[in-house]
Amino acid sequence: MNALRKRLPFSGYSDAYALPSIIRCETNLYVAQFAFMKLLPAKYIIEQALARGTLTCGMKVLETSSGTFALGLAVVCRERGFQLEIFTDPVMDKGLNNRLNSLGAKVSIIAEKAKQGGYQRSRLDALDARMRQLGKACFWPRQYETPDNPAAYKLFADQISGMLDADVTLVGSVGSGGSTCGTIERLRQKAPRARLIGVDTFNSVIFGQEDGERKLRGLGNSLVPKNVKHELYDEVHLISAPLAFAATRTLHERQAVFAGPTSGASYIVGRWRARQFPEETVVVICPDEGHRYVEAAYDHEWLKQNGYLSESGLLDAPATENHPSVALPPWNRYLWKRKSREAILNVLEQV
């Protein structure tokens, strides 16, 4: 296993961990492992806001997040001296909550789920109420819609093209859309044929499924983020929680890459792609390390108690459906072919 590392000069934690390690797993398969990826857009969004004057000394930073974007903001706000308020839901794990509190962030847990849009909607409503209360004394990074989110990944794309080449197959989970869309847009400036495979989970509306309960965190959504540019995706894969957990452990056992379940979900897709197309260079985005998941994805008893050991072993290939809305667990693949979401949904209506 050959690890290739390239870091920028740094003066603080957010600089030191902005870019990932590029690790070669197989002949044409690489994983890009971040310490926690959302630090990169959090840092970039705050820096751009400071440069534009939309964020100034004394203002509070408000955001809705149940994952590591909140942690990224907490790190950057602590370094820059800004107060941070996070609106989240009961799914946020205790360890992350503790880290946010330790970094000085105020965490508000929204317990009531909206009938339409789920927790994402109710969190946004709570944030909106707080913004109206504070008036001009606050700044909202808007990770799901600000173009600064995808723009932040230019550094990552340049790291890939500098080490491997721009003509790669990029595989990554889709939540806000920033990492996959921002990276591929930059890569395609040099290599228009570079390929993008999005990894989502079942019961996520992003690629046309009905909204429902999701067991995987860090990907999927009850709302369609503006930063998801559907026309950029060549393929979309949907992965179940049990399969993602199994793949996460396999990635650690075989490659010594200690990562979370969103990384596992992308890894199984990337491994399949690399073996199906040996002429391609496949790069899998691993958004964070596995420390938060030691008592979950890496705990056999927890997996057993929660019913996540029902699928035997790691699947070798996905099923392929005629439309993503009818895809069923544990693993389905759809040829998106760089079309809009509306075009894909219209196909179903015409059938």
Coordinates of C-alpha atoms in Angstrom, one line a residue:
M1 CA 0.0 0.0 0.0
N2 CA 1.5 3.2 -1.2
A3 CA 0.5 6.5 0.6
L4 CA 1.1 9.7 -1.2
R5 CA 0.8 12.9 0.9
K6 CA 0.7 16.5 -0.2
R7 CA 0.0 19.2 2.4
L8 CA -0.1 23.0 2.0
P9 CA 2.0 25.2 4.3
F10 CA 0.0 25.7 7.5
S11 CA -0.3 28.0 10.5
G12 CA -3.2 26.2 12.3
Y13 CA -5.3 23.1 12.6
S14 CA -7.6 24.0 9.8
D15 CA -4.7 24.4 7.4
A16 CA -2.9 21.3 8.6
Y17 CA -5.9 19.0 7.9
A18 CA -7.5 20.8 4.9
L19 CA -6.3 18.2 2.3
P20 CA -6.4 14.4 2.4
S21 CA -3.9 11.6 2.1
I22 CA -4.0 9.8 -1.3
I23 CA -3.7 6.1 -0.6
R24 CA -3.2 3.5 -3.3
C25 CA -5.3 0.4 -2.5
E26 CA -5.2 -1.6 -5.8
T27 CA -3.5 -1.1 -9.2
N28 CA -6.0 1.5 -10.4
L29 CA -7.9 2.2 -7.1
Y30 CA -7.0 5.1 -4.8
V31 CA -8.8 6.5 -1.7
A32 CA -8.5 10.2 -0.7
Q33 CA -8.8 10.1 3.1
F34 CA -9.6 13.3 4.9
A35 CA -9.2 13.7 8.6
F36 CA -12.7 15.4 8.2
M37 CA -13.5 16.7 4.8
K38 CA -16.0 19.4 5.8
L39 CA -13.2 21.4 7.3
L40 CA -12.2 22.4 3.8
P41 CA -15.4 24.1 2.8
A42 CA -16.0 25.5 6.3
K43 CA -12.6 27.2 6.2
Y44 CA -13.1 28.5 2.6
I45 CA -16.6 29.8 3.2
I46 CA -15.6 31.7 6.3
E47 CA -12.5 33.1 4.6
Q48 CA -14.5 34.3 1.6
A49 CA -17.1 35.9 3.9
L50 CA -14.4 37.8 5.7
A51 CA -12.9 39.0 2.4
R52 CA -16.3 40.2 1.2
G53 CA -17.2 41.8 4.4
T54 CA -20.4 39.8 4.9
L55 CA -18.8 38.4 8.1
T56 CA -17.3 40.9 10.5
C57 CA -16.0 41.0 14.0
G58 CA -18.7 40.5 16.6
M59 CA -21.2 38.7 14.4
K60 CA -22.4 35.2 15.3
V61 CA -22.1 32.3 12.8
L62 CA -25.3 30.2 12.5
E63 CA -25.7 26.9 10.7
T64 CA -27.8 23.7 10.4
S65 CA -25.8 20.5 10.5
S66 CA -25.8 17.1 12.2
G67 CA -22.3 16.1 11.1
T68 CA -18.8 17.2 10.5
F69 CA -19.6 20.5 8.7
A70 CA -20.6 21.7 12.2
L71 CA -17.2 20.5 13.5
G72 CA -15.4 22.2 10.7
L73 CA -17.1 25.5 11.4
A74 CA -16.4 25.1 15.2
V75 CA -12.7 24.7 14.5
V76 CA -12.5 27.7 12.1
C77 CA -14.7 29.9 14.4
R78 CA -12.5 29.0 17.4
E79 CA -9.4 30.0 15.4
R80 CA -11.0 33.2 14.1
G81 CA -12.7 34.2 17.3
F82 CA -16.4 33.9 16.2
Q83 CA -19.3 32.6 18.3
L84 CA -21.0 29.6 16.6
E85 CA -24.6 28.3 17.0
I86 CA -25.5 25.0 15.4
F87 CA -29.1 23.7 14.8
T88 CA -29.2 20.0 14.7
D89 CA -31.5 17.0 15.5
P90 CA -31.4 14.0 17.9
V91 CA -29.4 11.9 15.5
M92 CA -26.2 13.9 16.2
D93 CA -24.0 11.6 18.2
K94 CA -22.9 12.5 21.7
G95 CA -19.2 12.5 20.9
L96 CA -19.6 15.1 18.2
N97 CA -21.9 17.2 20.5
N98 CA -19.2 17.1 23.2
R99 CA -16.5 18.2 20.7
L100 CA -18.7 21.1 19.6
N101 CA -19.3 22.2 23.1
S102 CA -15.6 21.9 23.9
L103 CA -14.8 24.2 21.0
G104 CA -17.3 26.8 22.3
A105 CA -20.2 26.2 20.0
K106 CA -23.8 26.4 21.2
V107 CA -25.8 23.3 20.0
S108 CA -29.6 23.5 19.7
I109 CA -31.2 20.1 19.2
I110 CA -34.5 20.3 17.3
A111 CA -36.6 17.4 18.4
E112 CA -39.7 17.8 16.2
K113 CA -39.5 16.6 12.6
A114 CA -41.4 18.6 10.0
K115 CA -44.1 16.7 8.0
Q116 CA -42.4 17.7 4.8
G117 CA -38.6 17.9 4.6
G118 CA -38.0 16.1 7.8
Y119 CA -35.4 17.3 10.3
Q120 CA -33.7 19.3 7.6
R121 CA -36.8 21.5 7.3
S122 CA -37.4 21.9 11.0
R123 CA -33.7 22.8 11.6
L124 CA -33.9 25.4 8.9
D125 CA -37.0 26.8 10.4
A126 CA -35.4 27.1 13.8
L127 CA -32.3 28.8 12.2
D128 CA -34.5 31.2 10.3
A129 CA -36.2 32.2 13.5
R130 CA -32.9 32.8 15.2
M131 CA -31.6 34.9 12.3
R132 CA -34.7 37.1 12.4
Q133 CA -34.0 37.6 16.1
L134 CA -30.4 38.6 15.6
G135 CA -30.9 40.7 12.5
K136 CA -27.7 41.9 10.9
A137 CA -25.5 40.6 13.8
C138 CA -25.3 37.0 12.3
F139 CA -23.8 35.2 9.3
W140 CA -25.3 32.0 7.8
P141 CA -22.7 30.0 5.7
R142 CA -25.5 28.2 3.8
Q143 CA -23.5 25.0 3.0
Y144 CA -26.3 23.5 0.9
E145 CA -26.5 26.5 -1.6
T146 CA -23.5 28.7 -1.4
P147 CA -21.2 28.4 -4.5
D148 CA -18.3 28.7 -2.0
N149 CA -18.9 25.1 -0.9
P150 CA -18.1 23.5 -4.2
A151 CA -15.5 26.1 -5.0
A152 CA -13.5 25.1 -1.9
Y153 CA -12.7 21.7 -3.5
K154 CA -10.6 23.2 -6.2
L155 CA -7.6 22.6 -4.0
F156 CA -8.5 18.9 -3.7
A157 CA -9.0 18.6 -7.4
D158 CA -5.6 20.1 -8.1
Q159 CA -4.1 17.7 -5.6
I160 CA -5.6 14.8 -7.6
S161 CA -4.5 16.1 -11.0
G162 CA -1.0 16.9 -9.7
M163 CA -0.5 13.4 -8.3
L164 CA -2.5 11.2 -10.6
D165 CA -4.0 13.1 -13.6
A166 CA -7.3 14.9 -14.1
D167 CA -8.8 12.2 -16.2
V168 CA -10.0 10.0 -13.4
T169 CA -13.2 8.4 -12.2
L170 CA -14.3 10.2 -9.0
V171 CA -16.5 8.3 -6.6
G172 CA -18.0 10.1 -3.6
S173 CA -21.1 10.3 -1.3
V174 CA -23.6 13.0 -1.9
G175 CA -25.1 15.1 0.8
S176 CA -24.8 18.8 0.1
G177 CA -23.2 18.1 -3.3
G178 CA -20.2 20.3 -2.6
S179 CA -17.4 17.7 -2.7
T180 CA -18.4 15.7 -5.7
C181 CA -19.6 18.6 -7.9
G182 CA -16.9 21.0 -7.0
T183 CA -14.1 18.5 -7.5
I184 CA -15.4 17.2 -10.8
E185 CA -16.0 20.7 -12.2
R186 CA -12.4 21.5 -11.6
L187 CA -11.1 18.2 -13.0
R188 CA -13.1 18.6 -16.1
Q189 CA -11.5 21.9 -16.9
K190 CA -8.4 19.9 -17.7
A191 CA -10.1 16.6 -18.6
P192 CA -13.7 16.9 -19.9
R193 CA -14.1 13.2 -20.0
A194 CA -13.4 12.7 -16.3
R195 CA -16.2 10.6 -14.8
L196 CA -18.3 11.2 -11.7
I197 CA -20.1 8.5 -9.7
G198 CA -22.4 9.7 -6.9
V199 CA -23.1 7.5 -3.9
D200 CA -26.4 8.0 -2.1
T201 CA -28.5 5.8 0.2
F202 CA -32.1 4.6 0.0
N203 CA -35.0 6.9 1.1
S204 CA -33.0 10.0 0.0
V205 CA -34.8 12.4 -2.3
I206 CA -31.6 13.7 -4.0
F207 CA -31.7 11.3 -7.0
G208 CA -35.5 10.6 -7.0
Q209 CA -36.3 8.2 -4.2
E210 CA -39.2 8.9 -1.8
D211 CA -38.2 10.5 1.5
G212 CA -38.0 8.1 4.4
E213 CA -35.9 7.0 7.3
R214 CA -32.2 6.7 6.6
K215 CA -29.8 4.7 8.6
L216 CA -26.7 6.2 7.1
R217 CA -25.6 9.7 8.1
G218 CA -23.4 12.0 6.1
L219 CA -25.1 11.4 2.8
G220 CA -28.6 11.6 1.5
N221 CA -31.2 14.3 2.2
S222 CA -34.9 15.1 2.7
L223 CA -34.5 18.2 0.6
V224 CA -32.7 18.6 -2.7
P225 CA -29.7 20.9 -2.1
K226 CA -29.0 23.6 -4.7
N227 CA -25.3 22.6 -4.7
V228 CA -26.2 19.1 -6.2
K229 CA -25.7 19.7 -9.9
H230 CA -27.3 16.6 -11.3
E231 CA -26.0 17.2 -14.8
L232 CA -22.4 16.4 -13.6
Y233 CA -23.1 12.8 -12.6
D234 CA -22.4 9.9 -14.9
E235 CA -23.7 7.2 -12.6
V236 CA -25.6 7.0 -9.2
H237 CA -25.3 4.1 -6.8
L238 CA -27.6 3.6 -3.8
I239 CA -26.2 1.7 -0.8
S240 CA -27.9 0.3 2.3
A241 CA -26.6 0.8 5.8
P242 CA -25.7 -2.8 6.5
L243 CA -23.7 -3.0 3.2
A244 CA -21.9 0.3 4.0
F245 CA -21.0 -0.9 7.5
A246 CA -19.6 -4.1 6.1
A247 CA -17.6 -2.2 3.5
T248 CA -16.3 0.1 6.1
R249 CA -14.8 -2.8 8.1
T250 CA -13.5 -4.4 4.9
L251 CA -11.7 -1.1 4.0
H252 CA -10.0 -1.1 7.4
E253 CA -9.2 -4.9 7.5
R254 CA -7.7 -5.1 3.9
Q255 CA -6.3 -1.6 3.5
A256 CA -5.8 -0.3 7.0
V257 CA -7.9 2.8 6.1
F258 CA -9.8 3.7 9.3
A259 CA -12.8 5.6 8.0
G260 CA -16.6 6.1 8.5
P261 CA -19.6 4.4 6.8
T262 CA -19.9 7.1 4.1
S263 CA -16.4 6.1 3.1
G264 CA -17.3 2.5 3.2
A265 CA -20.3 3.1 0.9
S266 CA -18.1 4.9 -1.6
Y267 CA -15.3 2.3 -1.3
I268 CA -17.4 -0.6 -2.3
V269 CA -18.6 1.3 -5.4
G270 CA -15.1 2.4 -6.3
R271 CA -13.7 -1.1 -5.9
W272 CA -16.3 -2.5 -8.2
R273 CA -15.7 0.2 -10.8
A274 CA -11.9 -0.2 -10.7
R275 CA -12.2 -3.9 -11.3
Q276 CA -14.8 -3.5 -14.1
F277 CA -12.8 -0.8 -15.9
P278 CA -9.1 -1.5 -15.3
E279 CA -8.0 1.2 -17.8
E280 CA -9.5 3.9 -15.5
T281 CA -7.9 5.5 -12.5
V282 CA -10.6 5.4 -9.7
V283 CA -10.4 7.9 -6.8
V284 CA -12.7 7.3 -3.8
I285 CA -13.5 10.2 -1.5
C286 CA -13.3 9.2 2.2
P287 CA -14.8 12.1 4.1
D288 CA -13.6 11.4 7.6
E289 CA -11.7 9.0 9.9
G290 CA -13.3 6.2 11.9
H291 CA -13.0 7.5 15.5
R292 CA -16.7 8.5 15.7
Y293 CA -17.8 5.0 14.7
V294 CA -15.8 2.8 17.0
E295 CA -18.8 1.9 19.0
A296 CA -21.1 1.6 15.9
A297 CA -19.7 0.4 12.6
Y298 CA -16.7 -1.3 14.2
D299 CA -18.7 -2.8 17.1
H300 CA -20.0 -6.3 16.3
E301 CA -22.5 -6.3 19.1
W302 CA -23.9 -2.9 18.2
L303 CA -24.4 -4.0 14.6
K304 CA -26.1 -7.2 15.7
Q305 CA -28.4 -5.4 18.1
N306 CA -29.4 -2.9 15.5
G307 CA -30.0 -5.5 12.8
Y308 CA -27.1 -4.5 10.6
L309 CA -25.6 -8.0 10.2
S310 CA -28.4 -9.3 8.1
E311 CA -26.5 -9.2 4.8
S312 CA -23.9 -11.8 4.5
G313 CA -20.5 -10.7 3.3
L314 CA -19.6 -8.0 0.8
L315 CA -21.5 -8.0 -2.5
D316 CA -19.4 -8.2 -5.7
A317 CA -21.7 -6.1 -7.9
P318 CA -24.8 -3.9 -7.9
A319 CA -28.2 -4.6 -9.4
T320 CA -29.2 -2.2 -12.2
E321 CA -32.7 -0.7 -12.3
N322 CA -34.6 1.2 -15.0
H323 CA -35.1 4.1 -12.7
P324 CA -33.6 5.1 -9.3
S325 CA -37.1 5.7 -7.7
V326 CA -37.7 1.9 -7.8
A327 CA -34.3 0.8 -6.7
L328 CA -34.2 -1.5 -3.7
P329 CA -31.6 -2.4 -1.1
P330 CA -28.9 -3.5 -0.7
W331 CA -27.1 -2.0 -3.7
N332 CA -28.4 -0.5 -6.9
R333 CA -26.8 1.3 -9.8
Y334 CA -28.4 3.7 -12.2
L335 CA -26.8 5.2 -15.4
W336 CA -27.5 8.9 -14.8
K337 CA -25.7 10.1 -18.0
R338 CA -25.2 13.7 -16.9
K339 CA -28.9 14.5 -17.1
S340 CA -31.0 16.9 -15.0
R341 CA -33.1 15.5 -12.1
E342 CA -36.2 16.8 -13.9
A343 CA -35.3 14.8 -17.0
I344 CA -34.8 11.6 -15.0
L345 CA -38.1 12.1 -13.1
N346 CA -40.0 12.8 -16.4
V347 CA -38.9 9.5 -17.7
L348 CA -40.8 7.7 -14.9
E349 CA -43.9 9.9 -15.5
Q350 CA -43.9 8.9 -19.2
V351 CA -43.8 5.2 -18.6

